[in-house]
PDB file of C-alpha atoms in Angstrom:
ATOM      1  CA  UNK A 244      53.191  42.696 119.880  1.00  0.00           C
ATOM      2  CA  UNK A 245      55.236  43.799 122.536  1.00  0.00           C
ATOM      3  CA  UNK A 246      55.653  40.955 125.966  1.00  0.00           C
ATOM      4  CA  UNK A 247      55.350  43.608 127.952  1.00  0.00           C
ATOM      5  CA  UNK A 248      52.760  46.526 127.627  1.00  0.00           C
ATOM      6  CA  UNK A 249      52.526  50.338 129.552  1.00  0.00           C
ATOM      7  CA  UNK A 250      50.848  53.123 128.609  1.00  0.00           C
ATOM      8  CA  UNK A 251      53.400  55.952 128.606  1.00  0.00           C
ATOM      9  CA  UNK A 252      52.109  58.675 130.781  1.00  0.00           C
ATOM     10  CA  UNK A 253      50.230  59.315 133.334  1.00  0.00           C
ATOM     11  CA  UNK A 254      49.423  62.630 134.897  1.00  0.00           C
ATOM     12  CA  UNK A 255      47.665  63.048 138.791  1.00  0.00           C
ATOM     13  CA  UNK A 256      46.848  65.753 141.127  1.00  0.00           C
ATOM     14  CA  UNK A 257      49.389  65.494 144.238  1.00  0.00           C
ATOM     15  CA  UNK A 258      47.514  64.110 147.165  1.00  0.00           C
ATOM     16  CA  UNK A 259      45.318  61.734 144.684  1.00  0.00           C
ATOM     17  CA  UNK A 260      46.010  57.743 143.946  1.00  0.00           C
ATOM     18  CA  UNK A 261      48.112  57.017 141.177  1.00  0.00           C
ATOM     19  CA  UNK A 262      47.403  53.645 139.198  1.00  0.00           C
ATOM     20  CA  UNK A 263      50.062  52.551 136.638  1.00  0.00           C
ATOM     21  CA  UNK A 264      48.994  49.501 134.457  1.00  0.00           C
ATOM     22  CA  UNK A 265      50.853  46.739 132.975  1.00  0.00           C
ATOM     23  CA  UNK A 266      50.008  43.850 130.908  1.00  0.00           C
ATOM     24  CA  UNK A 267      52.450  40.697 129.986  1.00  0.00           C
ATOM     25  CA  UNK A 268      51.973  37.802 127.293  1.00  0.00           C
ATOM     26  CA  UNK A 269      53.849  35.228 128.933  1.00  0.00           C
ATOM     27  CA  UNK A 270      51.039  32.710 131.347  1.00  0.00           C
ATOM     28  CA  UNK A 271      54.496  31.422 133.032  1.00  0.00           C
ATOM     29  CA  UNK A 272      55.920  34.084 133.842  1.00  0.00           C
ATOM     30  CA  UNK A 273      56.699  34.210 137.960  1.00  0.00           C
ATOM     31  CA  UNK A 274      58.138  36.858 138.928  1.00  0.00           C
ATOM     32  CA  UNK A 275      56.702  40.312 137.863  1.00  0.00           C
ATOM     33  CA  UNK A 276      58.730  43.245 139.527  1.00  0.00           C
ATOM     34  CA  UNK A 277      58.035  47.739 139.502  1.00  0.00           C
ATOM     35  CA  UNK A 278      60.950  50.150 138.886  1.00  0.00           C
ATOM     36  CA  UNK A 279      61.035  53.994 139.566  1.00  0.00           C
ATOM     37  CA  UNK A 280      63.651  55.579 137.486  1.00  0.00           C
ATOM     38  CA  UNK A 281      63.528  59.265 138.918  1.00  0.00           C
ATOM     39  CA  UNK A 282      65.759  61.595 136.496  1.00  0.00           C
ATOM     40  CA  UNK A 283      69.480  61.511 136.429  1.00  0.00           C
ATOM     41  CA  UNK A 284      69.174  58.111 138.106  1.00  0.00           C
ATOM     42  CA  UNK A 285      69.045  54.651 137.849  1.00  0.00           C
ATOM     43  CA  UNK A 286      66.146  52.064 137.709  1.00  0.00           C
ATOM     44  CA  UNK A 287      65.433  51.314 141.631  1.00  0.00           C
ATOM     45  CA  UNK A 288      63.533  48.233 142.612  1.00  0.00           C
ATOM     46  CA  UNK A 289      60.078  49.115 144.165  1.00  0.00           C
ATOM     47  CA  UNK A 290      58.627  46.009 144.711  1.00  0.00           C
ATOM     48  CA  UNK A 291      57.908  42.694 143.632  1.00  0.00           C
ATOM     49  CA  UNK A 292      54.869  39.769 143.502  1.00  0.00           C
ATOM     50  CA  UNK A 293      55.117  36.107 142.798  1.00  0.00           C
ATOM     51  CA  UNK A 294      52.507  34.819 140.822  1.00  0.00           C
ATOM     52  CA  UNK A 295      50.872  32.577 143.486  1.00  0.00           C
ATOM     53  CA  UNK A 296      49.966  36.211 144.709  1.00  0.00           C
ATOM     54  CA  UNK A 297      47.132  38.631 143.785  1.00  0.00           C
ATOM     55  CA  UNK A 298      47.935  41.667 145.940  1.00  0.00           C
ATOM     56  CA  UNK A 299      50.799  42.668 148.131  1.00  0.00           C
ATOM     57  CA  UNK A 300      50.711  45.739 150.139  1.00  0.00           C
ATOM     58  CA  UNK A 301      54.149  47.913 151.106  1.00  0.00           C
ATOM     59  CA  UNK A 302      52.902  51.623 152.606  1.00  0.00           C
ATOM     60  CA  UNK A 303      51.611  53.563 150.282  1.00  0.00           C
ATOM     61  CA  UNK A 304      52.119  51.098 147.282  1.00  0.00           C
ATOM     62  CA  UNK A 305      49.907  48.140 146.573  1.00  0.00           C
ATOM     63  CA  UNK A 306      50.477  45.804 143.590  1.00  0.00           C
ATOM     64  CA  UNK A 307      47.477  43.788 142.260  1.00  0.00           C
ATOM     65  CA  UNK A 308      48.200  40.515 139.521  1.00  0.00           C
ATOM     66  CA  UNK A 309      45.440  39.421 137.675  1.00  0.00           C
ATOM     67  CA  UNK A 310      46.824  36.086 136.301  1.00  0.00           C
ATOM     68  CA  UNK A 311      44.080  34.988 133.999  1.00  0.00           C
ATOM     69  CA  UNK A 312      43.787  38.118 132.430  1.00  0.00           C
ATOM     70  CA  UNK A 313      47.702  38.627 132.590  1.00  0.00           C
ATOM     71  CA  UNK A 314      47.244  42.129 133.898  1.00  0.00           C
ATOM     72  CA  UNK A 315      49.526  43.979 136.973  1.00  0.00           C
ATOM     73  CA  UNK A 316      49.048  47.356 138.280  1.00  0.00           C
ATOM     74  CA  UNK A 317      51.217  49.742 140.859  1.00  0.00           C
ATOM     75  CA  UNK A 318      48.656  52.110 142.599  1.00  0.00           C
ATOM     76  CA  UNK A 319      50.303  54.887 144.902  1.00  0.00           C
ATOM     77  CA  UNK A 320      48.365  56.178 147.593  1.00  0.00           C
ATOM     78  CA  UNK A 321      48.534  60.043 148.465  1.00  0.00           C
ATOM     79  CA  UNK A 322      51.099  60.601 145.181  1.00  0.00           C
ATOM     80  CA  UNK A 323      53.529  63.305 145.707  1.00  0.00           C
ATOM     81  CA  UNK A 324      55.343  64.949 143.759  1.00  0.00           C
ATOM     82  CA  UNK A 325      58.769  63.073 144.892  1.00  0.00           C
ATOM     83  CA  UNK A 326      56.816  60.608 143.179  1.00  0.00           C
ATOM     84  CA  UNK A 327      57.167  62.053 140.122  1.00  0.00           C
ATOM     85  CA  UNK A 328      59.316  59.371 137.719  1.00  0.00           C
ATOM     86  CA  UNK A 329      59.246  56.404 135.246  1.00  0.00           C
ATOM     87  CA  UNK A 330      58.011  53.311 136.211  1.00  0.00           C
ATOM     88  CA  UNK A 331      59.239  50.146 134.725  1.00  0.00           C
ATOM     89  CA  UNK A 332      57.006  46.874 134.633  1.00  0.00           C
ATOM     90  CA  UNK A 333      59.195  43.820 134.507  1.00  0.00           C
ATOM     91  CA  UNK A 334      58.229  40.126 134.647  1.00  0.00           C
ATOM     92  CA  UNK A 335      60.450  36.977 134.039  1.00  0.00           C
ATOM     93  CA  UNK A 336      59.664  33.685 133.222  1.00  0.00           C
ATOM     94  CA  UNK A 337      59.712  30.397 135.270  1.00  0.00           C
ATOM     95  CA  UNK A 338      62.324  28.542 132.991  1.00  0.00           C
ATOM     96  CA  UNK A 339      65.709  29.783 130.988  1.00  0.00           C
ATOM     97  CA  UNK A 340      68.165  32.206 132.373  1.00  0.00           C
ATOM     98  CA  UNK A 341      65.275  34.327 134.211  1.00  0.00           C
ATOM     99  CA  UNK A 342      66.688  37.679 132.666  1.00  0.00           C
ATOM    100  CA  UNK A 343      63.239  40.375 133.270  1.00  0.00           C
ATOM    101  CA  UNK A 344      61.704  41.687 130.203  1.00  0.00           C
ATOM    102  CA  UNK A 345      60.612  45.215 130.672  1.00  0.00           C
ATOM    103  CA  UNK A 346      58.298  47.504 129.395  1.00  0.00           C
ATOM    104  CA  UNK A 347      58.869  50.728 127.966  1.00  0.00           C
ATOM    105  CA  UNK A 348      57.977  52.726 131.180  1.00  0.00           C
ATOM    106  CA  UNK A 349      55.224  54.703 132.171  1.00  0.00           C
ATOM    107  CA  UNK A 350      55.966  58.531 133.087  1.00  0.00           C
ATOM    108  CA  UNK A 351      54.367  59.796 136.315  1.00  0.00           C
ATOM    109  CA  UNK A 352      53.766  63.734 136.418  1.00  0.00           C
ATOM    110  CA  UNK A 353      52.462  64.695 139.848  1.00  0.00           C
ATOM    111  CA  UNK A 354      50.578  68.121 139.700  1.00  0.00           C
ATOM    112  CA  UNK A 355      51.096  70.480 142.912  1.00  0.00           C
TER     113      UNK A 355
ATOM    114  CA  UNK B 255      80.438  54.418 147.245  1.00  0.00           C
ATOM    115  CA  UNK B 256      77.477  53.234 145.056  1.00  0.00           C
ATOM    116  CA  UNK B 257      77.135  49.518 144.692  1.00  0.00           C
ATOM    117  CA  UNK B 258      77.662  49.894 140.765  1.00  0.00           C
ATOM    118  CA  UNK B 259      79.435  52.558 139.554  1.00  0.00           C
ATOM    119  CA  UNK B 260      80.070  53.290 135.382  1.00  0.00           C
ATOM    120  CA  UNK B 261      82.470  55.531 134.689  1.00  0.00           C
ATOM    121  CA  UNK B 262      82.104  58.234 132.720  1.00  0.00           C
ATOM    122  CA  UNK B 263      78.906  59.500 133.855  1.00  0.00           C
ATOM    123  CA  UNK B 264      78.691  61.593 130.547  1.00  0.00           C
ATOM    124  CA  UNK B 265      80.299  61.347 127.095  1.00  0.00           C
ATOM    125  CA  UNK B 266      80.686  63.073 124.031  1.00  0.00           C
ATOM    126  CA  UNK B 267      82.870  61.176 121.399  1.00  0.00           C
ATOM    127  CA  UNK B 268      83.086  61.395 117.510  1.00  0.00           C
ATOM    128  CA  UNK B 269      81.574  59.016 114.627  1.00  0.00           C
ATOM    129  CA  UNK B 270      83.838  56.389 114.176  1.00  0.00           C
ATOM    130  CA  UNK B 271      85.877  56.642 117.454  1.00  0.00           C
ATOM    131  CA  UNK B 272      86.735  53.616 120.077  1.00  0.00           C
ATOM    132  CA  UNK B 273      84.868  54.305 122.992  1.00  0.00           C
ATOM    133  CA  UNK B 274      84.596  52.172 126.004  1.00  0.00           C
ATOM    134  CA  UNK B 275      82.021  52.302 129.162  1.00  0.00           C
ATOM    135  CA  UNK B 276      83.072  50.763 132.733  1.00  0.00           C
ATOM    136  CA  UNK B 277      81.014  49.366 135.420  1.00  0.00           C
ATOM    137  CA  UNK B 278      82.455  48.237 138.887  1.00  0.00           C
ATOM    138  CA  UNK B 279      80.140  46.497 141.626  1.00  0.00           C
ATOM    139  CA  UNK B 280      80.563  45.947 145.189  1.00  0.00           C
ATOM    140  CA  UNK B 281      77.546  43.840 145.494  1.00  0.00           C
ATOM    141  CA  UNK B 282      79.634  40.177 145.419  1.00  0.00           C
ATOM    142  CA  UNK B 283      76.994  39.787 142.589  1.00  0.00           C
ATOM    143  CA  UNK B 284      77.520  37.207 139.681  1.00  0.00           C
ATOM    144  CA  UNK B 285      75.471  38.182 136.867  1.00  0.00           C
ATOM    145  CA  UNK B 286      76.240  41.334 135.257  1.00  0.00           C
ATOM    146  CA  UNK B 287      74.261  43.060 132.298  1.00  0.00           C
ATOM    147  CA  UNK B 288      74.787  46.013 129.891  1.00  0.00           C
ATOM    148  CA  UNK B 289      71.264  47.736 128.811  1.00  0.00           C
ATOM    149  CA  UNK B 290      70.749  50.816 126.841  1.00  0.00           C
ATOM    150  CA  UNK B 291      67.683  53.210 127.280  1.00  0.00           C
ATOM    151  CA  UNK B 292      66.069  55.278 124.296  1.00  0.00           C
ATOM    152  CA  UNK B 293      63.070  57.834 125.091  1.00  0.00           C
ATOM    153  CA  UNK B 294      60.041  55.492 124.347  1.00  0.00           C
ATOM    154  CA  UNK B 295      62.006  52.110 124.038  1.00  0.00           C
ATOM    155  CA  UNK B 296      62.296  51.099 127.614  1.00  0.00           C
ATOM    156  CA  UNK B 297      65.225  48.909 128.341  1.00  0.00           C
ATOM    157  CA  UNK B 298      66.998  46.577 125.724  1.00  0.00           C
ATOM    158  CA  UNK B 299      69.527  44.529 126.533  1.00  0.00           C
ATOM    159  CA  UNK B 300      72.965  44.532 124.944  1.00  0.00           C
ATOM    160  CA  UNK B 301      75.226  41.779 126.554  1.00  0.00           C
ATOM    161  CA  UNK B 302      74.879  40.055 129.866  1.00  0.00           C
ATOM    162  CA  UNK B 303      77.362  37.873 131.475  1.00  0.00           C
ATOM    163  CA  UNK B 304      76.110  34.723 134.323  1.00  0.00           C
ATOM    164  CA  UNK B 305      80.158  34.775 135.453  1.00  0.00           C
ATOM    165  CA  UNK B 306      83.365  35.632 134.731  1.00  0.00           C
ATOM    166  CA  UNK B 307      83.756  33.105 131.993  1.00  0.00           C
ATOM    167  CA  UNK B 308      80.323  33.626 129.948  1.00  0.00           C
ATOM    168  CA  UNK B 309      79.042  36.045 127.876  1.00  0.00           C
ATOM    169  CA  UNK B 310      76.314  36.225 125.672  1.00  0.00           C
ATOM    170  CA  UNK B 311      74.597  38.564 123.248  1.00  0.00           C
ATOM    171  CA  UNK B 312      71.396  40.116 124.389  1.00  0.00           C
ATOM    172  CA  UNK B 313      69.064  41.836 121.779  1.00  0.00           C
ATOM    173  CA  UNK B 314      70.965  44.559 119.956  1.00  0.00           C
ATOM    174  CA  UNK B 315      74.432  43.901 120.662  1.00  0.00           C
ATOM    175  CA  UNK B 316      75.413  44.834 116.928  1.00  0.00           C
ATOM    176  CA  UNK B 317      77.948  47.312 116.972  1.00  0.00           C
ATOM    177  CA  UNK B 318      78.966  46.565 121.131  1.00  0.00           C
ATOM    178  CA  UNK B 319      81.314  44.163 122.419  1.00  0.00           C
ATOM    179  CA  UNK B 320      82.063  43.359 126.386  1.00  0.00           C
ATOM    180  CA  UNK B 321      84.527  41.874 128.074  1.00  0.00           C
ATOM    181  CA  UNK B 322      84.250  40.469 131.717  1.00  0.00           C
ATOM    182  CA  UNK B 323      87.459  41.659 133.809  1.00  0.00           C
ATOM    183  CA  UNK B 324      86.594  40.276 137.380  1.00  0.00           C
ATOM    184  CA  UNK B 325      83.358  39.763 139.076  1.00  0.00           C
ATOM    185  CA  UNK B 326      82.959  43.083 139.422  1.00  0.00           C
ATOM    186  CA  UNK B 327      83.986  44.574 136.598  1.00  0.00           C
ATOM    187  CA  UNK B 328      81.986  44.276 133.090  1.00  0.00           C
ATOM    188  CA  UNK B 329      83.335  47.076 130.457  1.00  0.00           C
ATOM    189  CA  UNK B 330      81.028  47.638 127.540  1.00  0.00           C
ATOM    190  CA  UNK B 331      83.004  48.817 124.188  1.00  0.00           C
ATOM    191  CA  UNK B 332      81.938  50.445 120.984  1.00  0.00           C
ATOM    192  CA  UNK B 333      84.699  49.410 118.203  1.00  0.00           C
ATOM    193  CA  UNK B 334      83.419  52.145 115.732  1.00  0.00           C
ATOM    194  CA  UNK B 335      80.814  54.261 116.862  1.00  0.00           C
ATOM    195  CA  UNK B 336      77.970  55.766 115.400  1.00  0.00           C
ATOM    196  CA  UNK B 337      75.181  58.551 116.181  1.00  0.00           C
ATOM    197  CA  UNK B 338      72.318  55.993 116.184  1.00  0.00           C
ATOM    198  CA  UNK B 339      74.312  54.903 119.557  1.00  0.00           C
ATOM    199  CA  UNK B 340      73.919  57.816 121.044  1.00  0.00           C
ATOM    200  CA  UNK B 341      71.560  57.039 124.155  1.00  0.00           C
ATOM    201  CA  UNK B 342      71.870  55.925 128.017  1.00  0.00           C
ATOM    202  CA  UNK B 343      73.733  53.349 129.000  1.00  0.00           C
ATOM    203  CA  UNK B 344      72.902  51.169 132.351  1.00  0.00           C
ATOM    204  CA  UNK B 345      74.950  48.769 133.936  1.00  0.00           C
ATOM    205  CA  UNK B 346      72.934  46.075 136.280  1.00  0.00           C
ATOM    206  CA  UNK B 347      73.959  43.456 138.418  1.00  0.00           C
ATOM    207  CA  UNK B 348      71.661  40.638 140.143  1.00  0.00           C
ATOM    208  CA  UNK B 349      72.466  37.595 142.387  1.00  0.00           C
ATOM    209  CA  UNK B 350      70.520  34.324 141.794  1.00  0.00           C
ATOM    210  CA  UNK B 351      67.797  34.985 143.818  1.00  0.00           C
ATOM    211  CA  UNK B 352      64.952  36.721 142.043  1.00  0.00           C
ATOM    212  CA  UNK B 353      63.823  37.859 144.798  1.00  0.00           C
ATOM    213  CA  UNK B 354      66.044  40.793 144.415  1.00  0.00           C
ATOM    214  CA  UNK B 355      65.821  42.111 141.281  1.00  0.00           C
ATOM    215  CA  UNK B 356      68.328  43.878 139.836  1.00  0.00           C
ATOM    216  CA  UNK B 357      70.593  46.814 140.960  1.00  0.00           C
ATOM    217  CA  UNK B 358      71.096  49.147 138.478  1.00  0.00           C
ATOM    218  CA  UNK B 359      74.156  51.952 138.013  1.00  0.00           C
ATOM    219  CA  UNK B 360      73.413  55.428 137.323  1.00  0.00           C
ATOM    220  CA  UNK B 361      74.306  55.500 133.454  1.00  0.00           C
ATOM    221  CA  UNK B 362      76.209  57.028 131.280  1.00  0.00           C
ATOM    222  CA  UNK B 363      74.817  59.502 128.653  1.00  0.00           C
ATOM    223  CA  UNK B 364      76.664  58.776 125.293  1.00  0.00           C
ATOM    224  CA  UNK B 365      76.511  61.307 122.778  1.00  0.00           C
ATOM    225  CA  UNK B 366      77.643  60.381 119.256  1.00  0.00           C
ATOM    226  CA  UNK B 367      78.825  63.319 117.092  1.00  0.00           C
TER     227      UNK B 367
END
């Protein structure tokens, strides 16, 4: 199976919460990062969490790690549709060259 | 100016043609990396390079070759190429801090005729 698992869409009424999911296979893996690709672009780098964390909180986005269960999540508050992208789940490991595995992205489409 | 720019932006080229990719970075960064996107595959890495000196193979770099200019420039070369290449093509860049993350270019759309 894959390390790194998304489902591949998700669709949301604007103004709602948004709640991407992620799951990893790797119990040492430290760093576990979010990415918006928005089209013609880029990844950007949303935010991170480091696993001695369960939740960190940055305006409208708030990441959750469940460690045991190996699970992360990206919820948006009050989506819009600027909000409207791919978003990459990345985690990297706490030995070896620390290069991110990523999943295959999960495409936000924000309904007016 | 961007903090990584690849050069061109879009390409068409024919099957079997030499065709190579730039990326430049202003970010003073060390580690530079070569991915390239298909719809539903994510990100897989190609070729990614700790300093100017090293390079190593990521997980498809069959078919790819890069060579490592300067600090800031990583070029990304297909000897003989073929429509199954045909995708996007990201340059990335990260310091040693993890912190950071990565900070990625904005492609280049290769089209293999």
């Amino acid at each position: 199976g894959e390390d790194v698992e998304q489902s591949l869409f998700l669709s949301v009424r604007e103004g709602d919460s948004s709640v991407i999911n992620c799951t990893y296979t790797d119990s040492s893996s430290t760093y576990l990062y979010w990415y918006k690709q928005e089209p013609g672009a880029g990844l950007q780098l949303l935010t991170y969490i480091f696993s001695n964390m369960d939740m960190k909180q940055d305006q409208r986005l708030t990441v959750l790690l469940n460690k045991k269960d190996k699970h992360l999540s990206l919820r948006i508050a009050d989506t819009q549709t600027g909000d409207s992208a791919i978003y990459f789940c990345a985690e990297t490991q706490s030995g070896g060259s620390y290069i991110p595995t990523f999943g295959r992205g999960t495409s936000l489409i924000v309904h007016p | 100016d961007a903090d990584v720019t690849q050069t061109p932006r879009n390409r068409i080229t024919k099957t079997g043609k030499r065709i190579m990719l730039e990326c430049s970075q202003t970010k003073g960064h060390d580690r530079m990396y070569w991915y390239r996107q298909d719809p539903g595959l994510g990100l897989r890495l190609i070729y990614y390079s700790f300093d100017v000196k090293d390079i190593n193979k990521g997980e498809i770099s069959d078919g790819y070759s890069v060579s490592r200019q300067a600090q800031a420039k990583f070029s990304l070369s297909l000897e003989s190429a073929i429509p199954n290449q045909t995708a996007l093509y990201f340059c990335a860049t990260s310091d040693w801090d993890r912190e950071n993350g990565y900070t990625f270019g904005s492609g280049t759309r290769l089209t293999v005729v």
